[in-house]
Amino acid sequence: MTDVLTPVQRRLNMSRIRGKDTEPEMLLRRGLHARGFRFRLHRRDLPGRPDLVFPHFHAVIFVNGCFWHGHDCPMFKLPATRPEFWAAKIGSNRTRDALALESLSKEGWRSLVVWECMLRGPARLPVDEVVSLVIKWLECE
Ligand SMILES: [Zn+2]
């Protein structure tokens, strides 16, 4: 699913974000738009309501917040207060994410997850670089 992006695969797996129109999502949207790509947003009729939908490529992209989706990265830290509540909550988010990816795949969609930490925080990559990786992925089939 994410083979072309192996070097950054760890930060590109899994599923979706809770809020809409987050900063990392906007960065990616603007970058793709500037490079001539057009897409639909948050299509409710698809599993997991993907953030970006490219019907022509039969591909969807989720931009996932590292906290809400429990990314295994330095940006994820369980809160000190009520850690078991948060662990359960984030665990169920991850389960839902995995189910959405599975359903999308069964319906013939390719899915890509771009993690927040690729676009924000100390380990972020230049936006143009992320956009190029995403375009490469979109066009790989
Ligand atoms: Zn992360």
JSON list of C-alpha atoms and ligand atoms in Angstrom, two decimals:
[
{"chain": "A", "resi": 1, "resn": "MET", "atom": "CA", "xyz": [0.00, 0.00, 0.00]},
{"chain": "A", "resi": 2, "resn": "THR", "atom": "CA", "xyz": [2.79, 2.42, 0.86]},
{"chain": "A", "resi": 3, "resn": "ASP", "atom": "CA", "xyz": [5.71, 0.59, -0.79]},
{"chain": "A", "resi": 4, "resn": "VAL", "atom": "CA", "xyz": [7.03, 3.54, -2.78]},
{"chain": "A", "resi": 5, "resn": "LEU", "atom": "CA", "xyz": [7.46, 5.46, 0.43]},
{"chain": "A", "resi": 6, "resn": "THR", "atom": "CA", "xyz": [9.46, 2.88, 2.33]},
{"chain": "A", "resi": 7, "resn": "PRO", "atom": "CA", "xyz": [12.01, 5.34, 3.77]},
{"chain": "A", "resi": 8, "resn": "VAL", "atom": "CA", "xyz": [9.29, 7.17, 5.59]},
{"chain": "A", "resi": 9, "resn": "GLN", "atom": "CA", "xyz": [6.82, 4.34, 5.85]},
{"chain": "A", "resi": 10, "resn": "ARG", "atom": "CA", "xyz": [6.68, 4.35, 9.62]},
{"chain": "A", "resi": 11, "resn": "ARG", "atom": "CA", "xyz": [5.31, 7.82, 9.53]},
{"chain": "A", "resi": 12, "resn": "LEU", "atom": "CA", "xyz": [2.91, 7.10, 6.72]},
{"chain": "A", "resi": 13, "resn": "ASN", "atom": "CA", "xyz": [0.86, 4.20, 7.99]},
{"chain": "A", "resi": 14, "resn": "MET", "atom": "CA", "xyz": [-2.46, 3.87, 9.73]},
{"chain": "A", "resi": 15, "resn": "SER", "atom": "CA", "xyz": [-5.48, 6.08, 9.60]},
{"chain": "A", "resi": 16, "resn": "ARG", "atom": "CA", "xyz": [-7.41, 9.23, 10.14]},
{"chain": "A", "resi": 17, "resn": "ILE", "atom": "CA", "xyz": [-7.55, 12.36, 12.16]},
{"chain": "A", "resi": 18, "resn": "ARG", "atom": "CA", "xyz": [-10.37, 13.48, 14.42]},
{"chain": "A", "resi": 19, "resn": "GLY", "atom": "CA", "xyz": [-10.62, 17.13, 13.57]},
{"chain": "A", "resi": 20, "resn": "LYS", "atom": "CA", "xyz": [-10.96, 18.49, 10.09]},
{"chain": "A", "resi": 21, "resn": "ASP", "atom": "CA", "xyz": [-8.88, 21.14, 8.40]},
{"chain": "A", "resi": 22, "resn": "THR", "atom": "CA", "xyz": [-5.90, 20.78, 10.71]},
{"chain": "A", "resi": 23, "resn": "GLU", "atom": "CA", "xyz": [-2.68, 22.59, 10.03]},
{"chain": "A", "resi": 24, "resn": "PRO", "atom": "CA", "xyz": [-0.80, 19.58, 8.61]},
{"chain": "A", "resi": 25, "resn": "GLU", "atom": "CA", "xyz": [-3.78, 18.76, 6.43]},
{"chain": "A", "resi": 26, "resn": "MET", "atom": "CA", "xyz": [-3.95, 22.32, 5.13]},
{"chain": "A", "resi": 27, "resn": "LEU", "atom": "CA", "xyz": [-0.22, 22.28, 4.31]},
{"chain": "A", "resi": 28, "resn": "LEU", "atom": "CA", "xyz": [-0.63, 19.14, 2.29]},
{"chain": "A", "resi": 29, "resn": "ARG", "atom": "CA", "xyz": [-3.80, 20.35, 0.58]},
{"chain": "A", "resi": 30, "resn": "ARG", "atom": "CA", "xyz": [-2.23, 23.64, -0.41]},
{"chain": "A", "resi": 31, "resn": "GLY", "atom": "CA", "xyz": [0.92, 21.90, -1.69]},
{"chain": "A", "resi": 32, "resn": "LEU", "atom": "CA", "xyz": [-1.00, 19.40, -3.80]},
{"chain": "A", "resi": 33, "resn": "HIS", "atom": "CA", "xyz": [-3.32, 22.07, -5.13]},
{"chain": "A", "resi": 34, "resn": "ALA", "atom": "CA", "xyz": [-0.36, 24.23, -6.14]},
{"chain": "A", "resi": 35, "resn": "ARG", "atom": "CA", "xyz": [1.03, 21.28, -8.09]},
{"chain": "A", "resi": 36, "resn": "GLY", "atom": "CA", "xyz": [-2.21, 20.96, -10.03]},
{"chain": "A", "resi": 37, "resn": "PHE", "atom": "CA", "xyz": [-3.91, 18.15, -8.12]},
{"chain": "A", "resi": 38, "resn": "ARG", "atom": "CA", "xyz": [-7.62, 18.30, -7.44]},
{"chain": "A", "resi": 39, "resn": "PHE", "atom": "CA", "xyz": [-9.43, 16.27, -4.82]},
{"chain": "A", "resi": 40, "resn": "ARG", "atom": "CA", "xyz": [-12.57, 15.94, -2.78]},
{"chain": "A", "resi": 41, "resn": "LEU", "atom": "CA", "xyz": [-12.57, 16.47, 0.96]},
{"chain": "A", "resi": 42, "resn": "HIS", "atom": "CA", "xyz": [-13.87, 14.31, 3.81]},
{"chain": "A", "resi": 43, "resn": "ARG", "atom": "CA", "xyz": [-16.20, 12.18, 1.73]},
{"chain": "A", "resi": 44, "resn": "ARG", "atom": "CA", "xyz": [-18.77, 10.81, 4.13]},
{"chain": "A", "resi": 45, "resn": "ASP", "atom": "CA", "xyz": [-19.71, 7.90, 1.92]},
{"chain": "A", "resi": 46, "resn": "LEU", "atom": "CA", "xyz": [-16.26, 6.30, 2.25]},
{"chain": "A", "resi": 47, "resn": "PRO", "atom": "CA", "xyz": [-15.02, 4.27, 5.23]},
{"chain": "A", "resi": 48, "resn": "GLY", "atom": "CA", "xyz": [-13.21, 6.44, 7.76]},
{"chain": "A", "resi": 49, "resn": "ARG", "atom": "CA", "xyz": [-14.22, 9.58, 5.86]},
{"chain": "A", "resi": 50, "resn": "PRO", "atom": "CA", "xyz": [-10.81, 10.16, 4.24]},
{"chain": "A", "resi": 51, "resn": "ASP", "atom": "CA", "xyz": [-9.41, 13.69, 4.40]},
{"chain": "A", "resi": 52, "resn": "LEU", "atom": "CA", "xyz": [-8.49, 13.83, 0.71]},
{"chain": "A", "resi": 53, "resn": "VAL", "atom": "CA", "xyz": [-10.11, 11.76, -2.03]},
{"chain": "A", "resi": 54, "resn": "PHE", "atom": "CA", "xyz": [-8.72, 11.41, -5.57]},
{"chain": "A", "resi": 55, "resn": "PRO", "atom": "CA", "xyz": [-11.43, 9.63, -7.53]},
{"chain": "A", "resi": 56, "resn": "HIS", "atom": "CA", "xyz": [-9.34, 9.61, -10.72]},
{"chain": "A", "resi": 57, "resn": "PHE", "atom": "CA", "xyz": [-6.52, 7.73, -8.98]},
{"chain": "A", "resi": 58, "resn": "HIS", "atom": "CA", "xyz": [-8.90, 5.68, -6.89]},
{"chain": "A", "resi": 59, "resn": "ALA", "atom": "CA", "xyz": [-6.85, 6.80, -3.94]},
{"chain": "A", "resi": 60, "resn": "VAL", "atom": "CA", "xyz": [-7.47, 8.40, -0.57]},
{"chain": "A", "resi": 61, "resn": "ILE", "atom": "CA", "xyz": [-5.25, 10.14, 1.94]},
{"chain": "A", "resi": 62, "resn": "PHE", "atom": "CA", "xyz": [-5.63, 10.49, 5.66]},
{"chain": "A", "resi": 63, "resn": "VAL", "atom": "CA", "xyz": [-3.66, 13.11, 7.53]},
{"chain": "A", "resi": 64, "resn": "ASN", "atom": "CA", "xyz": [-3.43, 11.70, 11.01]},
{"chain": "A", "resi": 65, "resn": "GLY", "atom": "CA", "xyz": [-2.72, 13.51, 14.24]},
{"chain": "A", "resi": 66, "resn": "CYS", "atom": "CA", "xyz": [-0.05, 11.60, 16.15]},
{"chain": "A", "resi": 67, "resn": "PHE", "atom": "CA", "xyz": [-1.86, 11.88, 19.46]},
{"chain": "A", "resi": 68, "resn": "TRP", "atom": "CA", "xyz": [-5.38, 10.89, 18.45]},
{"chain": "A", "resi": 69, "resn": "HIS", "atom": "CA", "xyz": [-4.24, 8.04, 16.30]},
{"chain": "A", "resi": 70, "resn": "GLY", "atom": "CA", "xyz": [-1.59, 6.76, 18.65]},
{"chain": "A", "resi": 71, "resn": "HIS", "atom": "CA", "xyz": [1.43, 7.10, 16.40]},
{"chain": "A", "resi": 72, "resn": "ASP", "atom": "CA", "xyz": [4.58, 5.42, 17.66]},
{"chain": "A", "resi": 73, "resn": "CYS", "atom": "CA", "xyz": [6.68, 8.60, 17.50]},
{"chain": "A", "resi": 74, "resn": "PRO", "atom": "CA", "xyz": [8.04, 11.31, 19.83]},
{"chain": "A", "resi": 75, "resn": "MET", "atom": "CA", "xyz": [4.94, 13.45, 19.33]},
{"chain": "A", "resi": 76, "resn": "PHE", "atom": "CA", "xyz": [2.77, 10.86, 21.01]},
{"chain": "A", "resi": 77, "resn": "LYS", "atom": "CA", "xyz": [2.70, 10.85, 24.78]},
{"chain": "A", "resi": 78, "resn": "LEU", "atom": "CA", "xyz": [-0.06, 9.49, 26.98]},
{"chain": "A", "resi": 79, "resn": "PRO", "atom": "CA", "xyz": [-1.36, 12.28, 29.27]},
{"chain": "A", "resi": 80, "resn": "ALA", "atom": "CA", "xyz": [-0.32, 11.99, 32.91]},
{"chain": "A", "resi": 81, "resn": "THR", "atom": "CA", "xyz": [-3.91, 12.39, 34.05]},
{"chain": "A", "resi": 82, "resn": "ARG", "atom": "CA", "xyz": [-6.25, 9.46, 33.42]},
{"chain": "A", "resi": 83, "resn": "PRO", "atom": "CA", "xyz": [-3.75, 7.51, 31.32]},
{"chain": "A", "resi": 84, "resn": "GLU", "atom": "CA", "xyz": [-5.96, 4.42, 31.21]},
{"chain": "A", "resi": 85, "resn": "PHE", "atom": "CA", "xyz": [-8.85, 6.45, 29.83]},
{"chain": "A", "resi": 86, "resn": "TRP", "atom": "CA", "xyz": [-6.65, 7.83, 27.08]},
{"chain": "A", "resi": 87, "resn": "ALA", "atom": "CA", "xyz": [-5.06, 4.48, 26.34]},
{"chain": "A", "resi": 88, "resn": "ALA", "atom": "CA", "xyz": [-8.52, 2.96, 25.82]},
{"chain": "A", "resi": 89, "resn": "LYS", "atom": "CA", "xyz": [-9.74, 5.89, 23.77]},
{"chain": "A", "resi": 90, "resn": "ILE", "atom": "CA", "xyz": [-6.71, 5.93, 21.47]},
{"chain": "A", "resi": 91, "resn": "GLY", "atom": "CA", "xyz": [-6.75, 2.15, 21.25]},
{"chain": "A", "resi": 92, "resn": "SER", "atom": "CA", "xyz": [-10.30, 2.26, 19.92]},
{"chain": "A", "resi": 93, "resn": "ASN", "atom": "CA", "xyz": [-9.34, 5.00, 17.47]},
{"chain": "A", "resi": 94, "resn": "ARG", "atom": "CA", "xyz": [-6.56, 2.79, 16.16]},
{"chain": "A", "resi": 95, "resn": "THR", "atom": "CA", "xyz": [-8.92, -0.14, 15.78]},
{"chain": "A", "resi": 96, "resn": "ARG", "atom": "CA", "xyz": [-11.38, 2.02, 13.87]},
{"chain": "A", "resi": 97, "resn": "ASP", "atom": "CA", "xyz": [-8.58, 3.33, 11.68]},
{"chain": "A", "resi": 98, "resn": "ALA", "atom": "CA", "xyz": [-7.45, -0.19, 10.83]},
{"chain": "A", "resi": 99, "resn": "LEU", "atom": "CA", "xyz": [-11.01, -1.26, 9.97]},
{"chain": "A", "resi": 100, "resn": "ALA", "atom": "CA", "xyz": [-11.49, 1.76, 7.71]},
{"chain": "A", "resi": 101, "resn": "LEU", "atom": "CA", "xyz": [-8.28, 0.98, 5.81]},
{"chain": "A", "resi": 102, "resn": "GLU", "atom": "CA", "xyz": [-9.37, -2.61, 5.42]},
{"chain": "A", "resi": 103, "resn": "SER", "atom": "CA", "xyz": [-12.81, -1.62, 4.10]},
{"chain": "A", "resi": 104, "resn": "LEU", "atom": "CA", "xyz": [-11.32, 0.89, 1.69]},
{"chain": "A", "resi": 105, "resn": "SER", "atom": "CA", "xyz": [-8.97, -1.72, 0.35]},
{"chain": "A", "resi": 106, "resn": "LYS", "atom": "CA", "xyz": [-11.84, -4.16, -0.13]},
{"chain": "A", "resi": 107, "resn": "GLU", "atom": "CA", "xyz": [-13.70, -1.48, -2.06]},
{"chain": "A", "resi": 108, "resn": "GLY", "atom": "CA", "xyz": [-10.69, -1.05, -4.32]},
{"chain": "A", "resi": 109, "resn": "TRP", "atom": "CA", "xyz": [-9.26, 2.17, -2.91]},
{"chain": "A", "resi": 110, "resn": "ARG", "atom": "CA", "xyz": [-5.58, 2.73, -2.26]},
{"chain": "A", "resi": 111, "resn": "SER", "atom": "CA", "xyz": [-4.95, 4.49, 1.04]},
{"chain": "A", "resi": 112, "resn": "LEU", "atom": "CA", "xyz": [-2.07, 6.56, 2.26]},
{"chain": "A", "resi": 113, "resn": "VAL", "atom": "CA", "xyz": [-1.63, 7.92, 5.74]},
{"chain": "A", "resi": 114, "resn": "VAL", "atom": "CA", "xyz": [0.46, 11.02, 6.24]},
{"chain": "A", "resi": 115, "resn": "TRP", "atom": "CA", "xyz": [1.31, 11.48, 9.89]},
{"chain": "A", "resi": 116, "resn": "GLU", "atom": "CA", "xyz": [1.30, 14.85, 11.55]},
{"chain": "A", "resi": 117, "resn": "CYS", "atom": "CA", "xyz": [4.97, 14.50, 12.52]},
{"chain": "A", "resi": 118, "resn": "MET", "atom": "CA", "xyz": [5.97, 14.53, 8.84]},
{"chain": "A", "resi": 119, "resn": "LEU", "atom": "CA", "xyz": [4.65, 18.07, 8.57]},
{"chain": "A", "resi": 120, "resn": "ARG", "atom": "CA", "xyz": [4.94, 19.44, 12.09]},
{"chain": "A", "resi": 121, "resn": "GLY", "atom": "CA", "xyz": [7.41, 19.32, 14.93]},
{"chain": "A", "resi": 122, "resn": "PRO", "atom": "CA", "xyz": [11.17, 18.72, 15.10]},
{"chain": "A", "resi": 123, "resn": "ALA", "atom": "CA", "xyz": [11.22, 15.72, 12.72]},
{"chain": "A", "resi": 124, "resn": "ARG", "atom": "CA", "xyz": [9.17, 17.37, 10.00]},
{"chain": "A", "resi": 125, "resn": "LEU", "atom": "CA", "xyz": [10.22, 17.26, 6.37]},
{"chain": "A", "resi": 126, "resn": "PRO", "atom": "CA", "xyz": [9.99, 20.22, 3.99]},
{"chain": "A", "resi": 127, "resn": "VAL", "atom": "CA", "xyz": [6.40, 20.45, 2.74]},
{"chain": "A", "resi": 128, "resn": "ASP", "atom": "CA", "xyz": [7.54, 20.22, -0.89]},
{"chain": "A", "resi": 129, "resn": "GLU", "atom": "CA", "xyz": [9.27, 16.95, -0.13]},
{"chain": "A", "resi": 130, "resn": "VAL", "atom": "CA", "xyz": [6.17, 15.46, 1.45]},
{"chain": "A", "resi": 131, "resn": "VAL", "atom": "CA", "xyz": [4.06, 16.69, -1.46]},
{"chain": "A", "resi": 132, "resn": "SER", "atom": "CA", "xyz": [6.48, 15.07, -3.93]},
{"chain": "A", "resi": 133, "resn": "LEU", "atom": "CA", "xyz": [6.32, 11.76, -2.08]},
{"chain": "A", "resi": 134, "resn": "VAL", "atom": "CA", "xyz": [2.54, 11.87, -2.08]},
{"chain": "A", "resi": 135, "resn": "ILE", "atom": "CA", "xyz": [2.42, 12.65, -5.81]},
{"chain": "A", "resi": 136, "resn": "LYS", "atom": "CA", "xyz": [4.80, 9.78, -6.50]},
{"chain": "A", "resi": 137, "resn": "TRP", "atom": "CA", "xyz": [2.50, 7.50, -4.55]},
{"chain": "A", "resi": 138, "resn": "LEU", "atom": "CA", "xyz": [-0.61, 8.80, -6.34]},
{"chain": "A", "resi": 139, "resn": "GLU", "atom": "CA", "xyz": [0.93, 8.22, -9.75]},
{"chain": "A", "resi": 140, "resn": "CYS", "atom": "CA", "xyz": [2.53, 4.87, -9.05]},
{"chain": "A", "resi": 141, "resn": "GLU", "atom": "CA", "xyz": [-0.35, 2.84, -10.45]},
{"chain": "B", "resi": 1, "resn": "ZN", "atom": "ZN", "xyz": [3.96, 10.86, 14.59]}
]
